[in-house]
Coordinates of C-alpha atoms in Angstrom, one line a residue:
X268 CA -4.7 50.6 101.6
X269 CA -7.4 47.7 102.6
X270 CA -8.2 45.7 105.3
X271 CA -8.7 42.0 105.5
X272 CA -11.3 40.7 108.2
X273 CA -10.2 37.0 107.3
X274 CA -8.4 35.1 105.4
X275 CA -9.0 32.3 104.1
X276 CA -6.9 29.4 102.1
X277 CA -9.3 27.4 100.0
X278 CA -9.1 24.0 100.2
X279 CA -11.2 23.7 97.0
X280 CA -12.8 25.2 94.6
X281 CA -16.1 24.5 96.0
X282 CA -15.3 26.3 99.4
X283 CA -13.4 29.2 97.1
X284 CA -17.0 29.5 95.1
X285 CA -19.4 29.1 98.2
X286 CA -17.4 32.0 100.1
X287 CA -17.1 34.1 96.8
X288 CA -20.7 34.1 96.2
X289 CA -21.5 35.4 100.1
X290 CA -20.8 39.0 99.0
X291 CA -19.4 41.4 96.8
X292 CA -16.6 41.5 99.6
X293 CA -15.5 38.9 99.5
X294 CA -12.3 38.6 96.9
X295 CA -9.8 36.1 95.1
X296 CA -5.9 37.1 95.9
X297 CA -4.5 36.4 93.2
X298 CA -1.1 38.1 92.9
X299 CA -2.3 40.7 95.0
X300 CA -0.3 44.0 92.8
X301 CA -3.6 45.6 91.6
X302 CA -5.8 45.0 94.4
X303 CA -3.5 46.8 96.9
X304 CA -3.7 49.7 94.5
X305 CA -7.3 50.2 96.0
X306 CA -8.6 50.8 99.0
X307 CA -12.0 48.8 100.0
X308 CA -13.1 46.4 103.5
X309 CA -12.5 42.8 102.7
X310 CA -14.9 40.3 104.5
X311 CA -13.1 36.9 102.6
X312 CA -9.7 37.1 101.1
X313 CA -9.8 33.7 99.5
X314 CA -6.2 31.9 98.4
X315 CA -6.4 29.5 95.7
X316 CA -2.6 28.5 95.8
X317 CA -3.3 25.4 97.4
X318 CA -5.6 24.0 94.5
X319 CA -3.0 23.2 91.8
X320 CA -3.9 26.0 89.4
X321 CA -0.2 26.9 89.0
X322 CA 0.8 25.3 85.9
X323 CA 1.1 25.3 81.9
X324 CA -0.4 21.6 80.4
X325 CA 0.6 21.4 76.6
X326 CA -1.5 18.8 74.8
X327 CA -1.7 18.3 70.8
X328 CA -4.4 21.0 70.5
X329 CA -3.2 23.3 72.4
X330 CA -2.2 25.1 75.9
X331 CA -4.1 24.9 79.1
X332 CA -3.0 27.8 81.3
X333 CA -4.0 27.6 84.9
X334 CA -5.1 31.0 86.8
X335 CA -2.3 31.2 89.0
X336 CA 0.6 30.9 86.8
X337 CA 2.4 34.4 87.1
X338 CA 2.8 36.6 83.9
X339 CA 6.7 35.7 84.1
X340 CA 6.0 32.1 83.7
X341 CA 4.1 33.3 80.5
X342 CA 7.0 35.3 79.7
X343 CA 9.4 32.7 79.1
X344 CA 8.0 29.2 78.8
X345 CA 9.4 27.1 75.4
X346 CA 6.3 25.8 74.7
X347 CA 4.5 28.6 74.1
X348 CA 7.2 30.9 72.2
X349 CA 8.0 27.8 69.7
X350 CA 3.9 27.8 69.0
X351 CA 3.1 31.6 69.3
X352 CA 6.2 33.1 68.8
X353 CA 6.9 36.2 71.0
X354 CA 3.6 37.9 71.6
X355 CA 3.1 36.9 75.4
X356 CA 7.0 37.9 76.1
X357 CA 6.3 41.1 74.0
X358 CA 3.2 41.5 75.7
X359 CA 4.2 41.3 79.0
X360 CA 7.7 43.1 79.2
X361 CA 7.2 46.3 79.9
X362 CA 4.9 45.2 82.7
X363 CA 6.9 47.1 85.6
X364 CA 10.0 44.7 86.1
X365 CA 10.8 40.9 86.8
X366 CA 10.1 40.7 90.4
X367 CA 6.5 42.1 89.9
X368 CA 5.8 39.8 87.1
X369 CA 7.1 36.9 89.5
X370 CA 3.8 37.9 91.7
X371 CA 1.2 38.9 89.1
X372 CA -0.9 35.8 88.2
X373 CA -2.6 35.6 84.7
X374 CA -6.2 35.0 86.3
X375 CA -5.9 38.2 88.3
X376 CA -4.6 40.0 84.9
X377 CA -7.6 38.4 82.5
X378 CA -10.6 38.3 85.2
X379 CA -11.2 42.0 86.2
X380 CA -10.9 43.0 82.3
X381 CA -9.1 45.7 83.0
X382 CA -9.3 48.4 79.8
X383 CA -5.3 48.8 80.0
X384 CA -4.6 45.2 80.2
X385 CA -1.6 44.1 77.7
X386 CA -2.5 40.3 79.1
X387 CA -6.1 40.4 77.6
X388 CA -4.9 41.8 74.1
X389 CA -2.6 39.1 73.7
X390 CA -4.4 36.4 74.7
X391 CA -7.7 38.0 72.4
X392 CA -5.0 37.6 69.5
X393 CA -4.9 34.0 70.2
X394 CA -7.8 31.2 69.7
X395 CA -8.3 31.6 73.5
X396 CA -10.6 30.7 76.1
X397 CA -11.2 30.8 79.5
X398 CA -12.3 28.3 81.8
X399 CA -14.7 29.7 84.5
X400 CA -15.7 27.3 87.8
X401 CA -19.7 28.1 87.3
X402 CA -19.7 29.3 83.4
X403 CA -17.5 26.8 81.7
X404 CA -15.8 27.4 78.8
X405 CA -16.0 30.6 76.8
X406 CA -14.1 32.5 73.9
X407 CA -12.7 35.0 75.6
X408 CA -13.7 37.6 73.2
X409 CA -16.8 37.0 74.5
X410 CA -15.6 36.8 77.9
X411 CA -14.0 40.2 77.2
X412 CA -17.9 41.7 76.9
X413 CA -19.3 40.1 79.9
X414 CA -20.2 42.1 83.4
X415 CA -18.0 41.5 85.9
X416 CA -19.9 38.7 88.3
X417 CA -18.4 36.4 91.0
X418 CA -17.4 33.1 89.1
X419 CA -13.9 32.1 89.3
X420 CA -11.7 31.8 86.3
X421 CA -9.9 28.8 86.9
X422 CA -8.1 28.3 83.4
X423 CA -7.2 29.1 80.2
X424 CA -7.0 27.3 76.9
X425 CA -4.9 28.5 73.7
X426 CA -6.0 26.3 71.0
X427 CA -2.7 25.5 68.3
X428 CA -4.2 26.8 64.6
X429 CA -1.7 28.0 62.9
X430 CA -2.1 31.7 63.2
X431 CA 1.0 34.5 63.7
X432 CA 0.2 37.5 65.4
X433 CA 2.6 40.3 66.0
X434 CA 2.2 42.9 68.9
X435 CA 3.1 46.4 69.6
X436 CA 2.2 48.4 72.3
X437 CA 3.4 52.4 73.1
X438 CA 3.9 53.9 76.5
X439 CA 4.4 57.1 77.2
X440 CA 7.4 56.1 79.6
X441 CA 8.7 52.3 80.0
X442 CA 6.9 50.7 82.8
X443 CA 4.1 53.1 82.6
X444 CA 0.0 51.8 81.4
X445 CA 0.0 51.6 77.7
X446 CA -1.6 53.9 75.4
X447 CA -2.5 51.8 73.0
X448 CA -1.7 48.3 72.8
X449 CA -1.7 46.2 69.6
X450 CA -2.1 42.7 68.1
X451 CA -2.3 41.8 64.6
X452 CA -2.9 38.7 63.5
X453 CA -2.4 36.8 60.2
X454 CA -4.2 33.5 59.5
X455 CA -3.3 32.3 56.0
X456 CA -4.6 35.4 54.0
X457 CA -6.8 36.8 56.4
X458 CA -5.8 39.7 58.4
X459 CA -7.4 40.9 61.8
X460 CA -6.4 43.3 64.6
X461 CA -6.7 43.5 68.6
X462 CA -6.4 46.8 70.2
X463 CA -6.9 47.6 73.5
X464 CA -6.0 50.5 76.3
X465 CA -8.4 52.4 73.7
X466 CA -9.0 53.6 76.9
X467 CA -11.4 50.4 77.5
X468 CA -11.2 47.0 77.0
X469 CA -9.6 45.1 74.4
X470 CA -11.7 44.7 71.1
X471 CA -11.2 42.3 67.8
X472 CA -11.9 44.5 64.6
X473 CA -12.0 42.3 61.5
X474 CA -14.0 41.4 58.1
X475 CA -11.6 44.1 56.7
X476 CA -9.4 42.5 53.6
X477 CA -6.2 42.9 52.8
X478 CA -6.0 42.2 49.4
X479 CA -2.0 43.0 48.5
X480 CA -0.5 42.7 52.0
X481 CA 2.9 42.9 50.3
X482 CA 2.1 46.2 49.0
X483 CA 2.6 49.2 51.4
X484 CA -0.3 51.1 50.1
X485 CA -2.6 48.2 50.5
X486 CA -1.3 47.8 54.5
X487 CA -2.1 51.9 54.7
X488 CA -5.4 51.3 53.8
X489 CA -6.1 48.4 55.7
X490 CA -4.6 50.0 58.8
X491 CA -6.6 53.4 58.2
X492 CA -10.0 51.4 57.8
X493 CA -9.4 49.3 61.2
X494 CA -8.3 52.6 62.9
X495 CA -11.4 54.4 61.4
X496 CA -13.7 51.4 62.6
X497 CA -12.5 51.2 66.0
X498 CA -14.0 53.4 69.3
X499 CA -11.7 55.4 71.3
X500 CA -11.7 57.3 74.5
X501 CA -9.4 60.3 75.9
X502 CA -7.7 60.3 79.4
X503 CA -5.1 61.6 80.7
X504 CA -2.8 59.5 78.5
X505 CA -3.7 60.6 75.3
X506 CA -7.1 61.7 73.1
X507 CA -9.3 59.9 71.2
X508 CA -7.6 61.2 68.2
X509 CA -4.6 60.5 69.5
X510 CA -5.1 57.5 70.1
X511 CA -6.8 56.7 66.5
X512 CA -3.3 58.0 64.9
X513 CA -1.2 55.4 67.3
X514 CA -3.2 52.7 65.7
X515 CA -2.8 53.6 62.8
X516 CA 1.1 53.8 63.2
X517 CA 1.5 50.3 65.2
X518 CA -1.0 48.2 63.2
X519 CA 1.2 49.6 60.0
X520 CA 4.7 48.3 62.1
X521 CA 2.9 44.7 63.5
X522 CA 1.8 44.4 59.7
X523 CA 5.3 45.0 58.2
X524 CA 6.5 42.8 60.6
X525 CA 4.2 40.0 59.7
X526 CA 4.6 40.3 55.7
X527 CA 8.0 40.9 55.8
X528 CA 8.8 37.5 58.0
X529 CA 8.9 34.5 55.2
X530 CA 7.8 32.1 57.8
X531 CA 4.4 33.5 58.2

């Protein structure tokens, strides 16, 4: 449970940033779902709902997604599906239920850089950039490694670069946090992998060649090399060794989808 002293509906990003920078007990309110699971005293709860940050805009180069867009909107958006396939639907469909996803926001899912985040894994598998009020536009893979600060995430921009992505995750129960998340990317003849819920933040593994993607033995070698290169940890959902073996299996499943689909 948490307590709030002042609830402020920001009239501008300037006002929101000024309040947030006054101290660590000033907090941006997204969908207010992950926040309410904690216990803390909040001096100023800052609401961005009047700042028109809840839209998905498409142009010739990509999509610009506001921080207040809900996970449900991400899941069902036809433009995103037409360009990137089912990656965002697959990444969020296990997150509790539709009612939860109608409240949870993209910004609230990305900015904290949770280790368990399906959403972070999905965006990292695309050519994505966060737009920060102070920090400007930063590649999301760089952002994922940065420490938390007092900046405000306003948008995420995803470029259309022709890549194909397949998403896999494993959970002990349907709506539980994932034991491991996995996205395999194919861009022409180059393959790379994003692994999340390790249980650390998602990480991208690239630079490993897959010379004959249609051959099962080649895919086995690729999956084993990626799993071996990745650092895993242990928690109540699984050991590091278990996650390493699980990564190999999920990579193989995603690779099979990518190589057997003739449109990829």
